[in-house]
Short mmCIF file of C-alpha atoms in Angstrom, two decimals:
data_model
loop_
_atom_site.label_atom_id
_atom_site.label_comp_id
_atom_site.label_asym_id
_atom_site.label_seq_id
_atom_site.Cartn_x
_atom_site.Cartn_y
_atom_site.Cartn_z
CA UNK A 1 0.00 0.00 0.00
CA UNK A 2 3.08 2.20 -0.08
CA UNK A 3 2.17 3.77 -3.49
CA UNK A 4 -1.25 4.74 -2.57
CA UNK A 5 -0.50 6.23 1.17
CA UNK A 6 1.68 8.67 -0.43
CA UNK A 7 -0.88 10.29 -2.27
CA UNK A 8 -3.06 9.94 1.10
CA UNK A 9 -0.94 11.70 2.54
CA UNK A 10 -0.23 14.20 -0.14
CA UNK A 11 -4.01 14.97 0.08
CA UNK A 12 -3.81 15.61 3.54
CA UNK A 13 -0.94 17.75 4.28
CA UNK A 14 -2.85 20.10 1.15
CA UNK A 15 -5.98 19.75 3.01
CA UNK A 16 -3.97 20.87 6.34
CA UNK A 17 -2.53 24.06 4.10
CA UNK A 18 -6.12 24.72 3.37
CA UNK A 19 -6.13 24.30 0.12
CA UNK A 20 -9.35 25.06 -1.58
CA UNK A 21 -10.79 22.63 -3.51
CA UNK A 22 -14.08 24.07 -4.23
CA UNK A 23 -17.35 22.76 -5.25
CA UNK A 24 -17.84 19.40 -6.19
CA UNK A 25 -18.59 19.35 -9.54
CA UNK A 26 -22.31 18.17 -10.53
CA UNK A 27 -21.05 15.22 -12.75
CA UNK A 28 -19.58 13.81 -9.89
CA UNK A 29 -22.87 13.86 -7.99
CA UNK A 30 -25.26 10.43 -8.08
CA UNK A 31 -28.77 10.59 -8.29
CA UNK A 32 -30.68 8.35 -5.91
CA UNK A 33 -31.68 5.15 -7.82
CA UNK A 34 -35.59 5.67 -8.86
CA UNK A 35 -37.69 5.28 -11.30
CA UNK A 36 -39.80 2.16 -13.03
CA UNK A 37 -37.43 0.95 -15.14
CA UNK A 38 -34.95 0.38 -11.89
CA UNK A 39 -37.42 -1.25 -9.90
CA UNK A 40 -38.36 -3.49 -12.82
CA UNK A 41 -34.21 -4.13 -13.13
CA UNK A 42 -34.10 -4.76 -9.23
CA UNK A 43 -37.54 -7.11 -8.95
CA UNK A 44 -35.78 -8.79 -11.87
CA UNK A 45 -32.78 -9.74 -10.51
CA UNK A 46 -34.15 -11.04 -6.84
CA UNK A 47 -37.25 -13.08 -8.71
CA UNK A 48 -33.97 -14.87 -11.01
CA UNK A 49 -32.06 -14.68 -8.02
CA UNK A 50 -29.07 -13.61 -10.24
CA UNK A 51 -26.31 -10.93 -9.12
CA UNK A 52 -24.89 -7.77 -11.16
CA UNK A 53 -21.89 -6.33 -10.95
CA UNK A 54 -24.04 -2.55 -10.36
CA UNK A 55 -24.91 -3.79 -6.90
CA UNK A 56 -22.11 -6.03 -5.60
CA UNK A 57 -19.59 -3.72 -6.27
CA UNK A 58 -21.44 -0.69 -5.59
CA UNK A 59 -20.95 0.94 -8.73
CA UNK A 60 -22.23 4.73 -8.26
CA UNK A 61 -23.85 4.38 -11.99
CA UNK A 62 -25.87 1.59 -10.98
CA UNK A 63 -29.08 3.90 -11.26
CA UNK A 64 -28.91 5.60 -14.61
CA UNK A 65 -28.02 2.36 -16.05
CA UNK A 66 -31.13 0.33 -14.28
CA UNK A 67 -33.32 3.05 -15.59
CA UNK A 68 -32.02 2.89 -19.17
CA UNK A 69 -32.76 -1.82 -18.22
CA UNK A 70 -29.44 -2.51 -18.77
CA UNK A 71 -27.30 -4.09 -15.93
CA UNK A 72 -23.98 -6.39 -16.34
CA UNK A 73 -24.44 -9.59 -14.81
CA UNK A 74 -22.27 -11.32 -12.35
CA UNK A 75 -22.64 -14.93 -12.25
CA UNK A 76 -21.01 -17.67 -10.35
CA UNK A 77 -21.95 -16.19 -7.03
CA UNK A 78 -21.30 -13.27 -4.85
CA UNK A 79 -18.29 -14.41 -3.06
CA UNK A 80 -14.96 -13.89 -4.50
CA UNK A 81 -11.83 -16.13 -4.27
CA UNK A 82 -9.20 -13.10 -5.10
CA UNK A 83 -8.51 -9.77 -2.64
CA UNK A 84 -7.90 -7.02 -5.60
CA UNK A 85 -7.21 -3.87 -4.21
CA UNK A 86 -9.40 -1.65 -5.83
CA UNK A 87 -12.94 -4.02 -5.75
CA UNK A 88 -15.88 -3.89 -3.13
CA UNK A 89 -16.96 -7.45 -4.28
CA UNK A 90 -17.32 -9.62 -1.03
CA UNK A 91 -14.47 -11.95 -0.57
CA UNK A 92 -13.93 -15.63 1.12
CA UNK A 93 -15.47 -19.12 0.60
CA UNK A 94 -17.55 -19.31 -2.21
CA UNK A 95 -21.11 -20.95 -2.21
CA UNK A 96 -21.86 -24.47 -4.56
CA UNK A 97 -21.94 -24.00 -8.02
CA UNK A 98 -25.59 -23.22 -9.42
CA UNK A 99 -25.57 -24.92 -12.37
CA UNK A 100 -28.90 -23.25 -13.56
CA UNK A 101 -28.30 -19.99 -13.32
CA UNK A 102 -27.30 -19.76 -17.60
CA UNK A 103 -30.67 -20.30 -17.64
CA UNK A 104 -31.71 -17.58 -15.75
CA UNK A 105 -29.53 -15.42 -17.03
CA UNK A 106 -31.07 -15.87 -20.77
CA UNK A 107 -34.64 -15.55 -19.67
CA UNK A 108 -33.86 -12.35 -17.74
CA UNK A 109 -32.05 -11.25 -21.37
CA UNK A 110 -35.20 -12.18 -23.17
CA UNK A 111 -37.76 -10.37 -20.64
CA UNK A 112 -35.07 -7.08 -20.45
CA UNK A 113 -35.15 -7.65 -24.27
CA UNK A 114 -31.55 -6.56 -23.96
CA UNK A 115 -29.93 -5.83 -27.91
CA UNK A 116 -26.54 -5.90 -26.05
CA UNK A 117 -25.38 -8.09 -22.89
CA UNK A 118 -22.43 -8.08 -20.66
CA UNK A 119 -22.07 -10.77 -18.55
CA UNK A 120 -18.85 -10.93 -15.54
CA UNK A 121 -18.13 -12.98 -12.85
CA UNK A 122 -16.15 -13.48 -9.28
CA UNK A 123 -13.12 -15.64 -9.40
CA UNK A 124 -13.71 -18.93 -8.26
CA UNK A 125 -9.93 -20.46 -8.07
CA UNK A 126 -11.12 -23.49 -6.32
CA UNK A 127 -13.41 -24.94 -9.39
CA UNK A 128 -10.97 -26.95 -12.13
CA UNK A 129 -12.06 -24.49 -14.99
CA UNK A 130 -12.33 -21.37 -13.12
CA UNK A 131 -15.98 -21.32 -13.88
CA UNK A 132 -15.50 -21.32 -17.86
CA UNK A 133 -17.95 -23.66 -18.45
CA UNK A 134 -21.05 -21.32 -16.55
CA UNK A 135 -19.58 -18.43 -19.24
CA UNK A 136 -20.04 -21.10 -22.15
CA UNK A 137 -23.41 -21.93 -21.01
CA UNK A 138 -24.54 -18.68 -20.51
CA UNK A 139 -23.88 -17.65 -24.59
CA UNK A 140 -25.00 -20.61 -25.88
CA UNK A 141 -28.53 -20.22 -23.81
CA UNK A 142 -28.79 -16.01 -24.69
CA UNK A 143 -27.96 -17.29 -28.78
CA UNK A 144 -30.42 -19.88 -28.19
CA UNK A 145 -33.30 -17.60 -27.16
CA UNK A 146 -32.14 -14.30 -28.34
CA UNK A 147 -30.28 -14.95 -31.73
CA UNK A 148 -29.83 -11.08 -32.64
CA UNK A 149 -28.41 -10.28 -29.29
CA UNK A 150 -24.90 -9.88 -29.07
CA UNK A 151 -22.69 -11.13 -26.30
CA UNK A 152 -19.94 -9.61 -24.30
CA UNK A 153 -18.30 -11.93 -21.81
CA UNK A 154 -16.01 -9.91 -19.14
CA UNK A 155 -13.87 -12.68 -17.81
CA UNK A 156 -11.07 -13.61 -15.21
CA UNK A 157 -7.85 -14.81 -16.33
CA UNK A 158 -8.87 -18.57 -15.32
CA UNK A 159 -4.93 -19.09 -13.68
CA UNK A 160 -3.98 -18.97 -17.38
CA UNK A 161 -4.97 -22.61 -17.95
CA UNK A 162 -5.82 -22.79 -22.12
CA UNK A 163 -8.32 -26.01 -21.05
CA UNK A 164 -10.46 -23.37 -19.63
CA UNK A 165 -9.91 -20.99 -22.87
CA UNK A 166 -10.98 -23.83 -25.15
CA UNK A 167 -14.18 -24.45 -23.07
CA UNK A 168 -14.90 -20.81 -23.59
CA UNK A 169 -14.59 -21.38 -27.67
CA UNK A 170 -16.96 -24.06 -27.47
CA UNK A 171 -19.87 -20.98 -27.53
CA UNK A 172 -17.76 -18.35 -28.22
CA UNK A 173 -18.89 -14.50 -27.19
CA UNK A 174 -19.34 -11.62 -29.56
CA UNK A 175 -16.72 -9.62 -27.65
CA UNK A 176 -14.39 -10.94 -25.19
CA UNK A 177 -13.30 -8.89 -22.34
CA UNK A 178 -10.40 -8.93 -19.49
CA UNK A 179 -9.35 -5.71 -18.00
CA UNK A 180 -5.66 -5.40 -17.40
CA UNK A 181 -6.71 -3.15 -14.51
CA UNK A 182 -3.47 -1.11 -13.72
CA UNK A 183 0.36 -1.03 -15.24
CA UNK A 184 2.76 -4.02 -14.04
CA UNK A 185 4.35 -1.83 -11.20
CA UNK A 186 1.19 -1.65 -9.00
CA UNK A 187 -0.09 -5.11 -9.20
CA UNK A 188 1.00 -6.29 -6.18
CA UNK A 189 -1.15 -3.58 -4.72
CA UNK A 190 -4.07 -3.23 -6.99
CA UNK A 191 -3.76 -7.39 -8.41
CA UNK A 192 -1.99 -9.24 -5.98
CA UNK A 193 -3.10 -13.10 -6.95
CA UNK A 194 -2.82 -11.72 -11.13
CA UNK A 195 -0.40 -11.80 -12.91
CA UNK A 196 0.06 -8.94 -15.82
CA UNK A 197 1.82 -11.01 -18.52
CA UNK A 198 -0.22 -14.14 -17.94
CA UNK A 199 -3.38 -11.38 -18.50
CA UNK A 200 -1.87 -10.09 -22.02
CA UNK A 201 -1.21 -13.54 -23.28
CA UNK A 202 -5.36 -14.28 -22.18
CA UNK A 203 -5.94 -11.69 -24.59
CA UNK A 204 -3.32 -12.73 -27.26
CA UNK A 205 -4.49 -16.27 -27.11
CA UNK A 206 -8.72 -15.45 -28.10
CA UNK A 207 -7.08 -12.25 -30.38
CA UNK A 208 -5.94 -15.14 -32.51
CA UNK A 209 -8.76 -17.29 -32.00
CA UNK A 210 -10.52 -14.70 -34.06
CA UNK A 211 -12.62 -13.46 -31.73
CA UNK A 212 -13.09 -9.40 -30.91
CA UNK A 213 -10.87 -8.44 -27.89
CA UNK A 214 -10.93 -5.80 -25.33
CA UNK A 215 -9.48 -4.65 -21.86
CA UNK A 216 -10.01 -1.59 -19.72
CA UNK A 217 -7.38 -0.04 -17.41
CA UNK A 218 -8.16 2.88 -14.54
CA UNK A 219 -5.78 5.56 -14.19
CA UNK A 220 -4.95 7.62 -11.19
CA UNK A 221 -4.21 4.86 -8.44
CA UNK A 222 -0.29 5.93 -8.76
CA UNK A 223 0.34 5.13 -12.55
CA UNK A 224 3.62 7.20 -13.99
#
């Protein structure tokens, strides 16, 4: 946490020089999830009993995305098996694998009517496949019943192990995501159990698969 307390404490000893750092801006402020389409999101999610990533990891544009229906789904449970720095997903023993929940997941596409779907998960380091085959499932259930949708999986790095890749090309997604998070100096802080190599090659390995690739990195947790 080195990294990180020295900007801590950067903030402080400006705050102690009373520095002024004005109004918050209004983009930064978050309206108070309401409206119909939210609640129908919400009621949604509890009747599947399915999880998003909006809720578990408190994401502060969780209500103008419920009220446009369009939440990213988190499946394999709502514990996690990694401690990532920067996440506000619970962490520790995950429950048994539902083995139903693809199903769920493509009826609550169908009933969103979603044109677009992102689906995520926890890490789950104690199953053999990392929980590729639930991923697999899940687009070959939404293609099934929604053939014009397209797909977007968002997925862990599975340890690396290809047999898990190859289970993922036996339905393959539309898009396939894995954020590379932060640069290789802070992952000890921000991705201690990840490794950033082992993520590139993930991507290198479906890149020449043929399949659409994409990653995501956040900036200003002590990148130079």
């Amino acid at each position: 946490m080195e990294v990180l307390n020295k900007y801590q404490r950067t903030y402080k000893e400006e705050k102690e020089k009373n520095l002024e750092l004005g109004k918050r801006p209004s983009w930064l402020k978050v309206k108070l999830p309401t409206g119909d389409n939210y609640t129908d999101v919400r009621n949604l999610m509890r009747s599947q009993n399915l999880h998003t990533v909006c809720e578990e990891a408190k994401c502060p544009n969780m209500a103008e995305c419920w009220n446009s229906r369009s939440a990213t789904f988190m499946i394999l449970g709502d514990t996690c098996t990694r401690s990532c720095g920067f996440c506000n997903i619970k962490v520790g023993i995950p429950n048994e694998l539902d083995i139903n929940e693809p199903k769920r997941v493509a009826d609550s596409v169908k009933e969103l009517n979603l044109r677009h779907v992102v689906i995520t998960s926890v890490n789950r380091d104690e199953l053999k496949d990392g929980g590729a085959f639930i991923f697999s499932e899940c687009v070959r259930l939404i293609n099934e019943e929604m053939y014009d949708t397209t797909v977007e999986i968002l997925i862990p790095d599975f340890r690396g192990e290809e047999k898990a890749f190859e289970i993922i090309m036996q339905h393959p997604p539309d898009i396939l995501n894995h954020n590379l998070e932060t640069v290789p100096r802070l992952y000890s802080v921000v991705r201690p159990q990840a490794k950033y190599q082992r993520s590139l090659s993930l991507i290198k390995w479906f890149k020449e698969k043929g399949l659409k690739t994409k990653s995501g990195i956040m900036v200003g947790i002590g990148e130079e």
